[in-house]
């Protein structure tokens, strides 16, 4: 089993220090980290995006996860380990819709280049709202993001209406997890923890584990996920309106 911790540091060095203790308490193996501090490390156990906004961290206690490959882009970073390709993402709320669209395009191209037999997990703060993952309303970013993920048969693991971000009287669901996995594995125990550690975002945890034989027997057949050849519906948007 591989245990994941999805965490937003809010650029706080204190939150980063507490992250390791939290990961140890939860026995987490892979950390998907958003909005990291400026002085975060970049080494064999800390892979950072090209804009230094997000990272994937392997704690020193993680011994069974090996880096077969890795890559970075603006607002995203990924690692390949065995049959899994794991992404961590951060899309700033200060970006215009056009800039958001450009970042999403780059992420799309990276996903498109992934072998269709590879299992994918994507987690991060997208600052996008959609009823697909429990938001009260869907904004343009949420529409673009949900349509893109759907075009690759990636499904959201978020369920319920528990906010992932909360400050004073403001709360929202903007930290999202997507997955596309084969029948041989399953993503289980996805949940939002009611804890804050020097950040206004709650922690998310989930596990990846082999599918049991009983589960294979009882579960309905699932379709295979072919590589997407579709371009998503954002191309129907008036590009002149994307600056709003």
CSV table of C-alpha atoms in Angstrom, one decimal:
chain,number,residue,atom,x,y,z
A,1,UNK,CA,0.0,0.0,0.0
A,2,UNK,CA,1.1,3.6,-0.7
A,3,UNK,CA,-0.3,6.3,1.5
A,4,UNK,CA,-0.7,9.9,0.1
A,5,UNK,CA,-0.9,13.2,1.9
A,6,UNK,CA,-2.1,16.1,-0.1
A,7,UNK,CA,-1.2,19.4,1.7
A,8,UNK,CA,-1.2,23.1,1.0
A,9,UNK,CA,1.6,25.0,2.8
A,10,UNK,CA,0.3,28.6,2.1
A,11,UNK,CA,4.0,29.6,1.6
A,12,UNK,CA,4.6,29.0,5.3
A,13,UNK,CA,8.0,27.7,6.4
A,14,UNK,CA,6.4,26.7,9.7
A,15,UNK,CA,3.8,24.7,7.8
A,16,UNK,CA,6.6,23.0,5.9
A,17,UNK,CA,8.4,22.0,9.1
A,18,UNK,CA,5.1,20.6,10.6
A,19,UNK,CA,4.4,18.7,7.3
A,20,UNK,CA,7.1,16.2,8.1
A,21,UNK,CA,5.8,15.5,11.5
A,22,UNK,CA,2.3,15.1,10.1
A,23,UNK,CA,3.5,12.8,7.4
A,24,UNK,CA,5.3,10.7,10.1
A,25,UNK,CA,2.1,10.5,12.2
A,26,UNK,CA,0.1,9.4,9.3
A,27,UNK,CA,2.8,7.1,7.9
A,28,UNK,CA,2.5,8.9,4.5
A,29,UNK,CA,4.7,7.8,1.6
A,30,UNK,CA,4.1,10.4,-1.0
A,31,UNK,CA,3.3,14.1,-0.3
A,32,UNK,CA,1.5,16.3,-2.9
A,33,UNK,CA,2.4,19.8,-1.8
A,34,UNK,CA,0.9,23.1,-3.1
A,35,UNK,CA,2.1,26.7,-2.7
A,36,UNK,CA,5.4,25.9,-1.1
A,37,UNK,CA,7.7,28.4,0.6
A,38,UNK,CA,10.3,30.2,-1.6
A,39,UNK,CA,13.2,28.4,0.1
A,40,UNK,CA,11.9,24.9,-0.3
A,41,UNK,CA,14.4,22.3,-1.3
A,42,UNK,CA,14.9,20.5,-4.6
A,43,UNK,CA,16.7,17.2,-4.3
A,44,UNK,CA,16.1,13.5,-4.8
A,45,UNK,CA,13.3,13.5,-2.3
A,46,UNK,CA,11.8,16.9,-3.2
A,47,UNK,CA,10.9,17.5,-6.8
A,48,UNK,CA,9.6,21.1,-7.5
A,49,UNK,CA,7.7,22.7,-10.4
A,50,UNK,CA,9.4,25.1,-12.7
A,51,UNK,CA,7.7,28.1,-11.0
A,52,UNK,CA,8.5,26.8,-7.5
A,53,UNK,CA,4.8,26.7,-6.6
A,54,UNK,CA,4.3,23.0,-5.9
A,55,UNK,CA,6.2,19.8,-5.2
A,56,UNK,CA,6.2,16.1,-4.7
A,57,UNK,CA,8.0,15.0,-1.6
A,58,UNK,CA,9.1,11.5,-0.5
A,59,UNK,CA,9.8,11.5,3.2
A,60,UNK,CA,13.0,9.7,4.3
A,61,UNK,CA,10.9,6.9,5.8
A,62,UNK,CA,9.6,6.1,2.3
A,63,UNK,CA,11.6,3.1,1.0
A,64,UNK,CA,9.3,1.3,-1.5
A,65,UNK,CA,8.7,4.2,-3.9
A,66,UNK,CA,11.4,4.6,-6.5
A,67,UNK,CA,11.7,7.5,-9.0
A,68,UNK,CA,11.8,6.0,-12.5
A,69,UNK,CA,11.2,9.4,-14.2
A,70,UNK,CA,10.2,12.9,-13.3
A,71,UNK,CA,9.2,16.1,-15.0
A,72,UNK,CA,8.2,19.7,-14.3
A,73,UNK,CA,6.2,22.5,-15.8
A,74,UNK,CA,4.5,25.8,-14.7
A,75,UNK,CA,2.1,24.9,-12.0
A,76,UNK,CA,2.8,21.2,-12.0
A,77,UNK,CA,5.4,18.5,-11.3
A,78,UNK,CA,5.2,14.8,-11.8
A,79,UNK,CA,7.0,11.6,-10.9
A,80,UNK,CA,6.8,8.1,-12.4
A,81,UNK,CA,7.1,5.1,-10.1
A,82,UNK,CA,6.4,1.7,-11.5
A,83,UNK,CA,3.0,1.7,-13.0
A,84,UNK,CA,2.0,5.1,-11.5
A,85,UNK,CA,2.5,8.6,-12.7
A,86,UNK,CA,1.7,11.1,-9.9
A,87,UNK,CA,1.1,14.9,-10.4
A,88,UNK,CA,1.1,17.7,-7.9
A,89,UNK,CA,-0.4,21.0,-9.0
A,90,UNK,CA,-0.9,24.6,-8.0
A,91,UNK,CA,-2.9,27.1,-10.1
A,92,UNK,CA,-2.8,30.6,-8.6
A,93,UNK,CA,-6.1,32.5,-8.1
A,94,UNK,CA,-4.3,35.6,-9.2
A,95,UNK,CA,-3.9,34.3,-12.8
A,96,UNK,CA,-6.3,35.6,-15.5
A,97,UNK,CA,-8.6,33.0,-17.1
A,98,UNK,CA,-6.3,33.1,-20.2
A,99,UNK,CA,-3.3,32.3,-18.0
A,100,UNK,CA,-5.2,29.6,-16.2
A,101,UNK,CA,-6.1,28.2,-19.6
A,102,UNK,CA,-2.5,28.2,-20.8
A,103,UNK,CA,-1.3,26.3,-17.7
A,104,UNK,CA,-4.1,23.8,-18.1
A,105,UNK,CA,-3.1,23.3,-21.8
A,106,UNK,CA,0.5,22.4,-20.7
A,107,UNK,CA,-0.9,20.0,-18.1
A,108,UNK,CA,-3.1,18.5,-20.8
A,109,UNK,CA,-0.2,17.9,-23.1
A,110,UNK,CA,1.8,16.1,-20.3
A,111,UNK,CA,-1.1,13.8,-19.6
A,112,UNK,CA,-1.6,13.2,-23.3
A,113,UNK,CA,2.0,12.0,-23.6
A,114,UNK,CA,1.4,9.5,-20.8
A,115,UNK,CA,1.1,5.8,-21.8
A,116,UNK,CA,-2.6,4.9,-21.6
A,117,UNK,CA,-1.7,1.8,-19.5
A,118,UNK,CA,-0.1,4.0,-16.9
A,119,UNK,CA,-2.2,4.7,-13.7
A,120,UNK,CA,-2.5,8.4,-13.0
A,121,UNK,CA,-3.1,10.4,-9.8
A,122,UNK,CA,-3.3,14.2,-9.8
A,123,UNK,CA,-3.7,16.3,-6.7
A,124,UNK,CA,-3.5,20.0,-6.0
A,125,UNK,CA,-5.0,23.4,-5.4
A,126,UNK,CA,-6.6,24.4,-8.7
A,127,UNK,CA,-8.5,27.4,-7.4
A,128,UNK,CA,-11.4,26.2,-9.5
A,129,UNK,CA,-15.0,25.5,-8.4
A,130,UNK,CA,-17.3,22.9,-9.8
A,131,UNK,CA,-20.4,21.0,-8.7
A,132,UNK,CA,-18.5,17.9,-9.9
A,133,UNK,CA,-16.4,18.1,-6.7
A,134,UNK,CA,-19.0,19.5,-4.4
A,135,UNK,CA,-18.8,23.3,-5.0
A,136,UNK,CA,-22.1,25.2,-4.7
A,137,UNK,CA,-21.5,26.7,-8.1
A,138,UNK,CA,-19.4,26.1,-11.2
A,139,UNK,CA,-17.1,28.9,-12.4
A,140,UNK,CA,-15.3,29.1,-15.7
A,141,UNK,CA,-12.1,27.6,-14.3
A,142,UNK,CA,-14.0,24.7,-12.8
A,143,UNK,CA,-15.8,24.1,-16.2
A,144,UNK,CA,-12.4,24.1,-18.0
A,145,UNK,CA,-10.8,21.8,-15.5
A,146,UNK,CA,-13.6,19.3,-15.2
A,147,UNK,CA,-14.0,19.0,-19.0
A,148,UNK,CA,-10.3,18.5,-19.5
A,149,UNK,CA,-10.1,15.8,-16.8
A,150,UNK,CA,-13.2,14.1,-18.2
A,151,UNK,CA,-11.6,14.0,-21.7
A,152,UNK,CA,-8.9,11.7,-20.2
A,153,UNK,CA,-11.4,9.6,-18.2
A,154,UNK,CA,-9.9,11.0,-15.0
A,155,UNK,CA,-12.5,11.1,-12.2
A,156,UNK,CA,-12.5,13.2,-9.1
A,157,UNK,CA,-12.0,11.5,-5.8
A,158,UNK,CA,-13.6,14.4,-3.9
A,159,UNK,CA,-17.0,13.6,-2.5
A,160,UNK,CA,-19.4,15.3,-0.1
A,161,UNK,CA,-19.3,18.9,0.7
A,162,UNK,CA,-16.5,19.3,3.2
A,163,UNK,CA,-14.5,22.4,2.4
A,164,UNK,CA,-10.8,22.0,1.8
A,165,UNK,CA,-10.1,25.8,2.3
A,166,UNK,CA,-11.5,27.8,5.2
A,167,UNK,CA,-10.7,31.3,6.5
A,168,UNK,CA,-13.0,33.4,8.7
A,169,UNK,CA,-16.4,33.4,6.9
A,170,UNK,CA,-15.0,32.1,3.6
A,171,UNK,CA,-14.8,28.4,2.7
A,172,UNK,CA,-14.6,26.5,-0.6
A,173,UNK,CA,-13.6,23.2,-2.2
A,174,UNK,CA,-10.5,24.0,-4.3
A,175,UNK,CA,-8.1,21.2,-3.4
A,176,UNK,CA,-8.9,18.4,-5.7
A,177,UNK,CA,-7.7,14.9,-6.4
A,178,UNK,CA,-8.2,13.0,-9.7
A,179,UNK,CA,-7.4,9.5,-10.6
A,180,UNK,CA,-7.4,7.0,-13.5
A,181,UNK,CA,-6.3,3.6,-12.5
A,182,UNK,CA,-6.5,0.0,-13.9
A,183,UNK,CA,-8.5,-2.8,-12.4
A,184,UNK,CA,-5.4,-4.2,-10.6
A,185,UNK,CA,-5.3,-1.2,-8.1
A,186,UNK,CA,-7.7,0.9,-6.3
A,187,UNK,CA,-7.7,4.3,-4.5
A,188,UNK,CA,-9.4,4.0,-1.1
A,189,UNK,CA,-10.0,6.0,2.1
A,190,UNK,CA,-10.0,9.5,0.4
A,191,UNK,CA,-10.9,12.0,3.1
A,192,UNK,CA,-10.5,15.6,4.2
A,193,UNK,CA,-9.0,15.9,7.7
A,194,UNK,CA,-10.4,18.5,10.0
A,195,UNK,CA,-6.9,19.8,10.8
A,196,UNK,CA,-4.9,22.9,10.0
A,197,UNK,CA,-1.2,23.3,10.5
A,198,UNK,CA,-0.1,26.9,9.9
A,199,UNK,CA,-2.3,27.0,6.8
A,200,UNK,CA,-5.9,27.8,5.9
A,201,UNK,CA,-6.2,24.6,3.9
A,202,UNK,CA,-7.2,21.2,5.3
A,203,UNK,CA,-5.2,18.1,4.7
A,204,UNK,CA,-6.3,15.3,2.3
A,205,UNK,CA,-5.3,11.7,2.7
A,206,UNK,CA,-5.9,8.6,0.6
A,207,UNK,CA,-4.3,5.2,-0.1
A,208,UNK,CA,-3.4,3.3,-3.2
A,209,UNK,CA,-3.5,-0.5,-2.9
A,210,UNK,CA,-3.8,-3.6,-5.0
A,211,UNK,CA,-7.4,-4.7,-5.8
A,212,UNK,CA,-8.3,-7.7,-3.8
A,213,UNK,CA,-9.5,-10.8,-5.5
A,214,UNK,CA,-12.9,-10.5,-3.8
A,215,UNK,CA,-13.2,-7.0,-5.0
A,216,UNK,CA,-12.3,-8.1,-8.5
A,217,UNK,CA,-15.1,-10.7,-8.3
A,218,UNK,CA,-17.8,-8.4,-6.9
A,219,UNK,CA,-17.0,-5.2,-8.7
A,220,UNK,CA,-18.7,-4.5,-12.1
A,221,UNK,CA,-16.4,-4.5,-15.1
A,222,UNK,CA,-14.8,-1.2,-15.8
A,223,UNK,CA,-13.9,0.2,-19.2
A,224,UNK,CA,-10.3,0.5,-20.2
A,225,UNK,CA,-9.2,4.1,-20.5
A,226,UNK,CA,-7.8,4.8,-23.9
A,227,UNK,CA,-5.5,7.7,-24.6
A,228,UNK,CA,-7.6,10.8,-25.2
A,229,UNK,CA,-7.6,12.1,-28.7
A,230,UNK,CA,-10.3,14.7,-28.0
A,231,UNK,CA,-9.6,18.4,-27.5
A,232,UNK,CA,-11.7,19.8,-24.7
A,233,UNK,CA,-14.6,22.1,-24.8
A,234,UNK,CA,-12.6,25.2,-23.7
A,235,UNK,CA,-11.8,25.7,-27.3
A,236,UNK,CA,-15.4,26.8,-27.7
A,237,UNK,CA,-14.7,29.7,-25.4
A,238,UNK,CA,-14.2,33.1,-26.9
A,239,UNK,CA,-10.5,33.7,-26.3
A,240,UNK,CA,-11.1,37.4,-26.1
A,241,UNK,CA,-13.2,36.8,-23.0
A,242,UNK,CA,-10.5,34.8,-21.2
A,243,UNK,CA,-8.9,37.9,-19.8
A,244,UNK,CA,-11.7,38.3,-17.3
